[in-house]
CSV table of C-alpha atoms in Angstrom, one decimal:
chain,number,residue,atom,x,y,z
U,1,MET,CA,75.5,150.2,80.7
U,2,SER,CA,77.1,147.7,78.4
U,3,ASP,CA,80.5,148.8,79.6
U,4,ASN,CA,79.7,147.7,83.1
U,5,LEU,CA,78.2,144.4,82.0
U,6,PRO,CA,81.4,142.3,82.5
U,7,GLU,CA,81.8,143.8,86.0
U,8,LEU,CA,78.2,143.0,86.8
U,9,THR,CA,78.5,139.5,85.4
U,10,ASN,CA,81.7,138.8,87.4
U,11,SER,CA,80.1,140.2,90.5
U,12,PHE,CA,77.0,138.1,90.1
U,13,THR,CA,79.1,135.0,89.4
U,14,GLU,CA,81.3,135.7,92.4
U,15,ASP,CA,78.2,136.2,94.6
U,16,LEU,CA,76.8,132.9,93.3
U,17,HIS,CA,80.0,131.1,94.0
U,18,ASN,CA,80.2,132.5,97.5
U,19,GLU,CA,76.6,131.5,98.2
U,20,GLU,CA,77.1,128.0,96.9
U,21,GLU,CA,80.4,127.7,98.8
U,22,SER,CA,78.5,128.7,101.9
U,23,ILE,CA,75.9,126.0,101.2
U,24,LEU,CA,78.8,123.5,100.7
U,25,ASP,CA,80.5,124.5,104.0
U,26,SER,CA,77.2,124.2,105.9
U,27,LEU,CA,76.3,120.7,104.7
U,28,PRO,CA,75.9,118.2,107.5
U,29,PRO,CA,78.9,115.8,107.5
U,30,GLU,CA,76.8,112.8,106.7
U,31,ILE,CA,75.5,114.3,103.5
U,32,LEU,CA,78.9,114.8,101.8
U,33,PRO,CA,79.6,111.0,101.5
U,34,GLU,CA,76.0,110.5,100.1
U,35,ILE,CA,76.8,113.0,97.3
U,36,LEU,CA,80.3,111.8,96.6
U,37,ILE,CA,79.2,108.2,96.4
U,38,ARG,CA,77.2,109.0,93.3
U,39,LEU,CA,80.2,110.2,91.3
U,40,PRO,CA,81.9,108.1,88.6
U,41,THR,CA,85.4,106.8,89.5
U,42,LYS,CA,87.2,109.4,87.4
U,43,ALA,CA,85.5,112.2,89.2
U,44,ILE,CA,86.2,110.5,92.6
U,45,ILE,CA,89.9,110.5,91.8
U,46,LYS,CA,89.8,114.2,91.0
U,47,CYS,CA,88.0,114.8,94.2
U,48,THR,CA,91.0,113.4,96.2
U,49,SER,CA,92.9,116.5,94.9
U,50,VAL,CA,90.4,119.0,96.2
U,51,CYS,CA,91.4,119.0,99.8
U,52,LYS,CA,92.9,116.8,102.5
U,53,SER,CA,89.6,116.1,104.2
U,54,TRP,CA,88.0,114.9,101.0
U,55,LYS,CA,91.0,112.7,100.2
U,56,SER,CA,90.9,111.2,103.7
U,57,LEU,CA,87.2,110.5,103.5
U,58,ILE,CA,87.4,108.9,100.0
U,59,GLN,CA,90.3,106.7,101.0
U,60,THR,CA,88.7,105.2,104.1
U,61,PRO,CA,87.8,101.5,103.9
U,62,THR,CA,84.2,102.4,104.8
U,63,PHE,CA,83.8,104.8,101.9
U,64,ILE,CA,85.4,102.4,99.5
U,65,SER,CA,83.1,99.6,100.6
U,66,ASP,CA,80.0,101.9,100.5
U,67,TYR,CA,81.0,103.1,97.0
U,68,LEU,CA,81.2,99.5,95.8
U,69,ARG,CA,77.9,98.6,97.4
U,70,HIS,CA,76.2,101.6,95.7
U,71,SER,CA,77.8,100.8,92.3
U,72,ALA,CA,76.6,97.1,92.5
U,73,THR,CA,73.1,97.8,93.7
U,74,LYS,CA,72.5,100.7,91.4
U,75,ASN,CA,74.0,99.0,88.4
U,76,ASP,CA,71.3,100.1,85.9
U,77,HIS,CA,73.8,100.0,83.1
U,78,PRO,CA,75.8,96.8,83.4
U,79,LEU,CA,79.3,96.6,81.9
U,80,LEU,CA,81.4,93.8,80.4
U,81,LEU,CA,85.2,93.7,80.4
U,82,PHE,CA,86.8,92.4,77.3
U,83,ARG,CA,90.5,91.5,77.0
U,84,LEU,CA,91.3,91.1,73.3
U,85,CYS,CA,94.5,90.3,71.4
U,86,SER,CA,95.1,91.2,67.8
U,87,GLU,CA,95.7,88.5,65.2
U,88,ASN,CA,99.5,89.3,65.1
U,89,LEU,CA,99.8,89.2,68.9
U,90,ALA,CA,97.9,85.9,69.1
U,91,LYS,CA,100.1,84.3,66.4
U,92,ALA,CA,103.2,85.5,68.2
U,93,VAL,CA,102.1,84.0,71.5
U,94,GLU,CA,101.1,80.7,70.0
U,95,SER,CA,104.6,80.6,68.4
U,96,LEU,CA,106.2,81.3,71.8
U,97,ARG,CA,107.4,84.7,70.7
U,98,ARG,CA,107.0,88.0,72.3
U,99,ASP,CA,105.6,90.9,70.2
U,100,GLU,CA,107.0,94.2,71.5
U,101,VAL,CA,104.6,96.3,69.4
U,102,GLU,CA,101.1,94.8,69.7
U,103,LYS,CA,99.4,95.4,73.0
U,104,GLU,CA,96.7,93.5,74.8
U,105,VAL,CA,93.4,95.5,74.7
U,106,TYR,CA,91.3,95.9,77.8
U,107,ALA,CA,88.0,97.7,77.3
U,108,LEU,CA,84.6,98.1,78.9
U,109,HIS,CA,81.4,97.8,76.8
U,110,TRP,CA,77.8,98.6,77.7
U,111,ASP,CA,75.8,95.5,78.1
U,112,ASP,CA,72.4,97.1,77.9
U,113,ASN,CA,72.3,98.9,74.6
U,114,MET,CA,71.6,97.6,71.1
U,115,ASP,CA,75.0,98.6,69.6
U,116,PHE,CA,77.1,97.3,72.5
U,117,SER,CA,79.1,100.5,72.4
U,118,GLU,CA,82.4,100.9,74.1
U,119,HIS,CA,82.4,102.6,77.5
U,120,THR,CA,86.1,102.9,78.3
U,121,ARG,CA,89.3,101.6,76.9
U,122,PHE,CA,92.1,101.2,79.4
U,123,ASP,CA,95.8,101.8,78.9
U,124,PHE,CA,97.5,98.6,79.7
U,125,PRO,CA,100.5,99.5,81.9
U,126,PHE,CA,102.1,96.0,81.9
U,127,HIS,CA,102.9,95.8,78.2
U,128,GLY,CA,106.1,93.9,77.5
U,129,GLN,CA,106.3,92.5,81.0
U,130,SER,CA,104.9,89.0,80.3
U,131,ILE,CA,107.4,86.2,79.7
U,132,ASN,CA,104.7,84.3,77.9
U,133,GLY,CA,103.8,87.1,75.6
U,134,VAL,CA,100.4,87.9,77.1
U,135,PHE,CA,98.9,87.6,80.6
U,136,ARG,CA,96.1,85.2,81.4
U,137,VAL,CA,93.1,86.8,83.0
U,138,VAL,CA,92.3,84.7,86.0
U,139,GLY,CA,89.1,86.6,86.7
U,140,THR,CA,87.5,89.8,87.8
U,141,CYS,CA,85.9,90.7,91.2
U,142,ASN,CA,84.6,94.0,92.5
U,143,GLY,CA,86.4,96.0,89.8
U,144,LEU,CA,89.7,94.2,90.2
U,145,VAL,CA,91.4,92.1,87.5
U,146,CYS,CA,93.7,89.3,88.4
U,147,LEU,CA,96.4,88.6,85.9
U,148,ALA,CA,98.7,85.6,85.8
U,149,ASP,CA,101.8,85.1,83.5
U,150,ASP,CA,101.5,81.3,83.3
U,151,LEU,CA,100.3,80.4,79.8
U,152,TYR,CA,103.1,78.1,78.7
U,153,ARG,CA,106.2,78.7,80.9
U,154,TYR,CA,106.8,78.4,84.6
U,155,CYS,CA,106.5,81.9,85.8
U,156,TYR,CA,105.4,83.7,89.0
U,157,ASN,CA,104.2,87.1,87.9
U,158,PHE,CA,100.7,87.7,89.4
U,159,ILE,CA,99.1,91.1,89.4
U,160,ILE,CA,95.9,92.4,90.9
U,161,TRP,CA,94.9,95.5,89.0
U,162,ASN,CA,92.1,98.1,89.2
U,163,PRO,CA,92.2,99.7,85.7
U,164,CYS,CA,89.6,102.4,86.6
U,165,ILE,CA,91.9,104.1,89.1
U,166,ARG,CA,95.2,102.7,87.8
U,167,LYS,CA,96.2,101.0,91.0
U,168,PHE,CA,97.9,97.6,91.2
U,169,VAL,CA,99.5,95.1,93.5
U,170,GLN,CA,102.2,92.8,92.1
U,171,LEU,CA,102.3,89.6,94.2
U,172,PRO,CA,105.5,88.2,95.6
U,173,ARG,CA,106.6,84.8,94.4
U,174,PRO,CA,104.6,81.9,95.7
U,175,HIS,CA,106.2,79.2,97.8
U,176,MET,CA,105.8,76.3,95.3
U,177,ARG,CA,107.9,76.9,92.3
U,178,PHE,CA,109.8,74.8,89.8
U,179,SER,CA,113.1,75.6,91.4
U,180,THR,CA,111.9,74.4,94.8
U,181,HIS,CA,109.4,71.6,94.0
U,182,GLY,CA,110.1,70.4,90.4
U,183,GLY,CA,107.5,70.1,87.7
U,184,TYR,CA,103.9,70.8,88.5
U,185,ASP,CA,100.5,71.7,87.2
U,186,ALA,CA,98.8,74.7,88.8
U,187,SER,CA,95.2,76.1,88.8
U,188,VAL,CA,94.6,79.7,90.1
U,189,GLY,CA,91.5,81.4,91.4
U,190,PHE,CA,90.7,84.9,92.5
U,191,GLY,CA,87.8,86.3,94.7
U,192,PHE,CA,86.6,88.3,97.6
U,193,ASP,CA,86.3,87.1,101.2
U,194,SER,CA,83.5,89.1,102.7
U,195,LYS,CA,84.1,87.9,106.2
U,196,SER,CA,87.5,89.5,106.4
U,197,ASN,CA,86.9,92.1,103.7
U,198,ASP,CA,89.9,90.8,101.9
U,199,TYR,CA,90.8,89.7,98.3
U,200,LYS,CA,92.5,86.4,97.9
U,201,VAL,CA,94.4,84.5,95.2
U,202,VAL,CA,94.3,80.7,95.6
U,203,ARG,CA,96.7,78.4,93.9
U,204,PHE,CA,96.3,74.6,93.6
U,205,VAL,CA,99.5,72.9,92.7
U,206,SER,CA,99.7,69.2,91.6
U,207,LEU,CA,103.3,68.1,91.9
U,208,GLN,CA,104.4,65.8,89.1
U,209,ASN,CA,107.0,63.9,91.2
U,210,LYS,CA,104.5,63.1,94.0
U,211,GLY,CA,103.1,59.7,93.1
U,212,SER,CA,100.7,58.8,90.3
U,213,PHE,CA,97.5,60.6,89.3
U,214,GLY,CA,95.4,61.5,92.2
U,215,GLU,CA,97.5,59.6,94.7
U,216,PHE,CA,98.2,62.7,96.7
U,217,PRO,CA,96.0,65.8,97.0
U,218,PRO,CA,97.3,69.0,95.4
U,219,GLU,CA,99.1,71.5,97.6
U,220,VAL,CA,97.2,74.7,98.2
U,221,GLU,CA,98.5,78.2,98.9
U,222,VAL,CA,96.6,81.4,99.5
U,223,TYR,CA,97.7,85.0,98.9
U,224,SER,CA,95.9,87.8,100.9
U,225,ILE,CA,96.0,91.4,100.0
U,226,ALA,CA,95.6,92.3,103.7
U,227,THR,CA,98.8,90.5,104.7
U,228,GLY,CA,100.7,90.8,101.4
U,229,GLU,CA,101.9,87.2,101.8
U,230,TRP,CA,101.4,83.7,100.5
U,231,ARG,CA,100.7,81.0,103.0
U,232,ILE,CA,100.4,77.2,102.7
U,233,LEU,CA,96.8,76.1,103.5
U,234,ASN,CA,96.4,73.3,106.1
U,235,ALA,CA,93.0,72.2,104.9
U,236,SER,CA,93.2,69.5,102.2
U,237,PRO,CA,91.2,69.3,99.0
U,238,PRO,CA,88.9,66.3,98.4
U,239,GLU,CA,90.9,63.0,98.4
U,240,GLY,CA,92.3,61.9,95.1
U,241,CYS,CA,91.2,65.0,93.2
U,242,VAL,CA,93.2,66.9,90.6
U,243,PRO,CA,91.9,70.3,89.3
U,244,TYR,CA,91.3,70.1,85.6
U,245,ARG,CA,93.7,72.5,83.8
U,246,ASP,CA,93.2,73.2,80.1
U,247,GLN,CA,96.7,73.4,78.8
U,248,ALA,CA,95.7,75.8,76.0
U,249,PHE,CA,93.8,78.1,78.5
U,250,VAL,CA,91.1,78.7,75.9
U,251,ASP,CA,88.3,78.1,78.3
U,252,ASN,CA,87.2,79.4,81.7
U,253,GLN,CA,89.2,77.7,84.4
U,254,GLU,CA,87.4,78.9,87.6
U,255,ALA,CA,84.2,80.6,88.6
U,256,PHE,CA,83.7,82.9,91.7
U,257,VAL,CA,80.1,82.6,92.9
U,258,ASN,CA,78.6,83.2,96.4
U,259,GLY,CA,81.9,83.8,98.1
U,260,ALA,CA,83.5,80.6,96.8
U,261,LEU,CA,85.8,79.5,94.0
U,262,HIS,CA,84.7,76.6,91.7
U,263,TRP,CA,86.8,74.4,89.5
U,264,VAL,CA,86.1,71.3,87.6
U,265,ALA,CA,88.2,68.5,89.2
U,266,LEU,CA,88.9,64.9,88.4
U,267,ARG,CA,89.1,61.8,90.5
U,268,ARG,CA,90.0,58.3,89.5
U,269,SER,CA,87.6,55.6,90.5
U,270,LYS,CA,88.1,52.0,89.4
U,271,GLU,CA,90.1,52.9,86.3
U,272,LYS,CA,87.5,55.6,85.4
U,273,LEU,CA,87.8,59.4,85.7
U,274,ILE,CA,85.0,61.1,87.4
U,275,ASN,CA,84.3,64.8,87.1
U,276,PHE,CA,82.9,67.0,89.9
U,277,VAL,CA,82.9,70.6,90.9
U,278,MET,CA,85.5,71.4,93.6
U,279,VAL,CA,84.4,74.3,95.8
U,280,PHE,CA,86.6,76.4,98.0
U,281,ASP,CA,84.9,78.8,100.4
U,282,LEU,CA,87.1,81.9,100.7
U,283,GLY,CA,85.7,82.9,104.1
U,284,ASP,CA,86.0,79.6,106.0
U,285,GLU,CA,88.8,78.3,103.7
U,286,VAL,CA,87.2,74.8,103.5
U,287,PHE,CA,86.5,72.5,100.6
U,288,ARG,CA,83.3,70.9,99.5
U,289,GLU,CA,82.0,69.2,96.3
U,290,ILE,CA,79.1,69.6,93.9
U,291,ALA,CA,78.2,66.7,91.7
U,292,LEU,CA,78.1,67.3,87.9
U,293,PRO,CA,75.2,66.3,85.8
U,294,ASN,CA,75.1,62.9,84.1
U,295,LEU,CA,76.9,63.9,81.0
U,296,ASP,CA,76.2,62.1,77.7
U,297,GLU,CA,79.9,61.3,77.3
U,298,CYS,CA,82.6,60.3,79.8
U,299,ALA,CA,84.8,63.3,78.9
U,300,LEU,CA,86.2,66.3,80.6
U,301,SER,CA,84.1,69.4,80.9
U,302,ASP,CA,85.4,72.2,78.9
U,303,SER,CA,84.8,75.1,81.3
U,304,ILE,CA,82.8,76.4,84.2
U,305,TRP,CA,81.2,79.8,84.5
U,306,ALA,CA,79.4,82.1,86.9
U,307,TYR,CA,75.9,82.3,85.7
U,308,GLY,CA,74.1,85.0,87.7
U,309,ASN,CA,74.3,83.6,91.3
U,310,SER,CA,74.8,80.1,90.1
U,311,LEU,CA,76.9,78.1,87.7
U,312,ALA,CA,77.0,77.1,84.1
U,313,LEU,CA,79.0,74.2,82.6
U,314,ILE,CA,80.1,73.8,79.0
U,315,GLN,CA,80.9,70.3,77.9
U,316,HIS,CA,81.6,69.8,74.2
U,317,SER,CA,78.4,71.1,72.5
U,318,ASN,CA,76.2,71.0,75.6
U,319,LEU,CA,75.5,73.9,77.9
U,320,TRP,CA,74.2,73.1,81.4
U,321,VAL,CA,72.9,75.5,83.9
U,322,MET,CA,72.5,74.9,87.6
U,323,LYS,CA,69.0,76.3,88.3
U,324,GLU,CA,69.5,76.3,92.1
U,325,TYR,CA,73.0,76.9,93.4
U,326,ALA,CA,74.6,73.9,95.2
U,327,ASN,CA,71.7,71.6,94.2
U,328,ALA,CA,73.2,69.1,91.9
U,329,SER,CA,69.8,67.8,90.9
U,330,SER,CA,69.0,71.2,89.4
U,331,TRP,CA,71.5,70.9,86.6
U,332,THR,CA,69.6,71.5,83.4
U,333,LYS,CA,70.7,71.1,79.8
U,334,ILE,CA,69.8,74.4,78.1
U,335,LEU,CA,71.3,73.8,74.7
U,336,SER,CA,72.6,70.8,72.7
U,337,LEU,CA,73.8,71.6,69.3
U,338,ALA,CA,74.7,67.9,68.8
U,339,ASP,CA,71.0,67.1,69.0
U,340,GLN,CA,69.9,70.0,66.8
U,341,GLY,CA,72.6,69.5,64.1
U,342,VAL,CA,74.2,72.3,62.2
U,343,ARG,CA,71.6,74.6,60.8
U,344,MET,CA,72.2,77.0,58.0
U,345,GLY,CA,73.5,80.3,59.3
U,346,ILE,CA,73.7,79.0,62.9
U,347,PRO,CA,77.3,78.5,64.0
U,348,ARG,CA,78.4,75.8,66.5
U,349,PRO,CA,79.5,78.1,69.3
U,350,LEU,CA,80.1,75.6,72.1
U,351,GLY,CA,83.0,73.3,72.6
U,352,MET,CA,85.5,72.0,70.0
U,353,GLY,CA,83.1,71.6,67.1
U,354,ALA,CA,84.2,71.8,63.5
U,355,SER,CA,84.2,75.6,63.5
U,356,LYS,CA,86.4,75.6,66.7
U,357,SER,CA,84.3,78.4,68.1
U,358,LYS,CA,84.5,79.1,71.8
U,359,ALA,CA,82.1,80.3,74.4
U,360,ARG,CA,83.7,83.3,76.2
U,361,GLY,CA,81.1,84.4,78.7
U,362,PHE,CA,77.6,85.5,79.4
U,363,ARG,CA,75.7,88.7,79.2
U,364,LYS,CA,73.4,89.9,81.9
U,365,SER,CA,70.5,88.9,79.8
U,366,GLY,CA,71.8,85.3,79.8
U,367,GLU,CA,73.0,85.3,76.2
U,368,VAL,CA,76.2,83.4,75.6
U,369,ILE,CA,79.1,85.3,74.0
U,370,VAL,CA,80.9,83.3,71.4
U,371,GLU,CA,84.2,83.8,69.6
U,372,MET,CA,83.9,82.4,66.1
U,373,ALA,CA,86.7,80.7,64.3
U,374,ASP,CA,87.4,83.9,62.3
U,375,GLY,CA,87.7,86.0,65.5
U,376,GLN,CA,84.2,87.5,65.3
U,377,LEU,CA,82.4,87.9,68.6
U,378,ILE,CA,78.7,87.2,68.7
U,379,SER,CA,76.0,86.8,71.3
U,380,ARG,CA,73.4,84.1,71.1
U,381,ASP,CA,70.1,83.9,72.8
U,382,LEU,CA,69.7,80.5,74.4
U,383,LYS,CA,66.0,80.4,73.9
U,384,THR,CA,65.4,82.0,70.5
U,385,GLU,CA,68.8,81.2,69.1
U,386,GLU,CA,68.9,84.8,67.8
U,387,ILE,CA,72.5,85.8,66.9
U,388,LYS,CA,73.9,89.3,67.2
U,389,ASP,CA,77.2,90.5,65.8
U,390,LEU,CA,78.8,92.5,68.6
U,391,GLY,CA,81.2,94.3,66.2
U,392,ILE,CA,84.2,93.1,68.2
U,393,SER,CA,87.0,90.7,67.1
U,394,GLY,CA,89.4,88.6,69.1
U,395,TYR,CA,91.9,86.1,67.9
U,396,GLY,CA,92.4,83.8,70.9
U,397,PHE,CA,93.2,84.4,74.5
U,398,THR,CA,90.0,86.4,74.7
U,399,PHE,CA,88.4,87.1,78.1
U,400,VAL,CA,84.9,88.3,78.8
U,401,GLY,CA,83.5,89.0,82.2
U,402,SER,CA,81.0,91.2,84.1
U,403,TYR,CA,82.5,94.3,85.6
U,404,VAL,CA,81.6,96.9,88.2
U,405,GLU,CA,83.6,100.1,88.6
U,406,SER,CA,85.1,100.4,92.1
U,407,LEU,CA,87.7,102.1,94.3
U,408,ALA,CA,89.3,98.9,95.5
U,409,LEU,CA,93.0,99.4,96.1
U,410,LEU,CA,92.6,103.2,96.4
U,411,ASP,CA,93.8,103.0,100.0
U,412,ASN,CA,96.8,101.0,98.9
U,413,PRO,CA,100.0,102.3,97.3
U,414,ASN,CA,101.0,100.6,94.1
U,415,GLN,CA,103.1,97.7,95.1
U,416,ARG,CA,105.8,95.9,93.2
U,417,ALA,CA,107.3,92.5,94.1
U,418,LYS,CA,110.6,92.7,95.8
U,419,THR,CA,112.0,89.9,93.7
U,420,THR,CA,111.6,89.1,90.0
U,421,GLU,CA,112.6,86.3,87.6
U,422,GLY,CA,113.5,86.5,84.0
U,423,LEU,CA,112.4,90.2,83.4
U,424,ALA,CA,112.8,93.5,85.1
U,425,PHE,CA,109.2,93.6,86.0
U,426,LEU,CA,107.0,96.7,86.0
U,427,ASP,CA,109.2,99.5,85.0
U,428,GLU,CA,108.5,103.2,85.5
U,429,ALA,CA,105.8,103.2,82.8
U,430,ASN,CA,103.7,101.2,85.3
U,431,SER,CA,104.3,103.4,88.3
U,432,ALA,CA,101.7,105.1,90.5
U,433,ILE,CA,98.5,106.7,89.5
U,434,THR,CA,98.9,109.2,86.6
U,435,GLU,CA,98.9,112.6,88.1
U,436,VAL,CA,95.5,114.1,88.0
U,437,GLN,CA,95.0,117.6,86.6
U,438,GLU,CA,95.5,120.3,89.2
U,439,TRP,CA,92.1,121.7,90.3
U,440,ASP,CA,91.4,124.9,92.1
U,441,GLU,CA,89.7,123.8,95.3
U,442,LYS,CA,86.8,126.2,95.4
U,443,ASP,CA,86.0,126.3,91.7
U,444,PHE,CA,86.1,122.5,91.3
U,445,ALA,CA,84.0,121.9,94.4
U,446,ILE,CA,81.4,124.5,93.5
U,447,GLU,CA,81.2,123.4,89.8
U,448,LEU,CA,80.9,119.7,90.7
U,449,PHE,CA,78.2,120.2,93.3
U,450,ARG,CA,76.2,122.9,91.5
U,451,GLN,CA,75.9,121.1,88.1
U,452,MET,CA,75.6,117.5,89.2
U,453,PHE,CA,74.8,116.7,92.7
U,454,LEU,CA,74.2,119.4,95.3
U,455,MET,CA,71.0,121.0,94.0
U,456,PRO,CA,69.4,117.7,92.8
U,457,PHE,CA,70.2,116.1,96.2
U,458,LEU,CA,68.9,118.9,98.3
U,459,SER,CA,65.8,119.1,96.1
U,460,SER,CA,65.2,115.4,96.7
U,461,LEU,CA,65.3,115.9,100.4
U,462,THR,CA,62.3,118.3,100.3
U,463,GLN,CA,60.2,116.0,98.2
């Protein structure tokens, strides 16, 4: 009897596989996407190697959009993306040197557990490609990360990158460059146009040889993933405005909220500089303004942030939150360390205080994430002032932003710019998606559906 056990076991397993394969083949076509959409991104990538029909389904714009919608609405375990630099790398960049050894670190952390554990650490495929030493993270949107190589030198390397699926688009050179327009200051934003289902990079360029401060509005150009080109925008920004650009790039430069990009901008009025929020709607491609609160000091705002579906403003040691989006009268000062004074054990996390600590972002709970002067990252509850050590260190050039895993760019081949300047950009190490492990079609499909999705899904249909 025992001698026949392996044969019986194999026969039983084969029968089980055949039965489950039969169930898989008999599934109504509308059920397969409902099951696949619940898979993590890594499993989705493996599914594209199962068969041509699965690959075709997964790479359709409809499935990619549905997957993103499901990930965003079922986001029970929020993630934060951190870009961190080691102390050696930060020192090299500040000294205008390039460190060929130290890499930028990009990692996702759970935002809903006590120990703030790491979810995923990404391989950074663009190491050594930045003329400035490190890239600047312009922002994140729907799982995409926009990188700009514009920290200190004029450079035109822009990349849109989906680290979860290892896909990227390197943008062509913009129209307005030092070689064509002379010296300039530029502010960059990145976001999603839901009207055209397109991702856009917006660049505001204030030309230094075009009159005095605010005499002429900045030039604006927009890159579209759908067209793969830059174009000069006809619509003009508010008269006399200049987007505020922090030369050290230590603060957040723009915020993407409710389909629009937001910058803190300046306007001269009777020998006085006035701050306001310049808003650019990515769908209609028109500008509008939002007034800032009556700040205690006539000084530039340090940074602007997305705060849920509204905005937060950090100005020196004051944190302001717009309770109702686009309603300037709803600006509310949440925290003022200047009023409270420095308390024992409570660091000064906002603005350029004595500790030179910097706010880096917000958790889903509303806690502010702060990079201390020694590189330690903490979170601070704005109501209770409770401080938590996140167990993470950064030494400048730190980025923190909410993140949702997506398949954006899956239907696009990796794209490199046709022209480069200064460096041979994106060599073979940065090429297409890493080859996925070869999977036997039947075994992979049956195992995936049997263990994780098919039986639970069919069971839910009978309840």
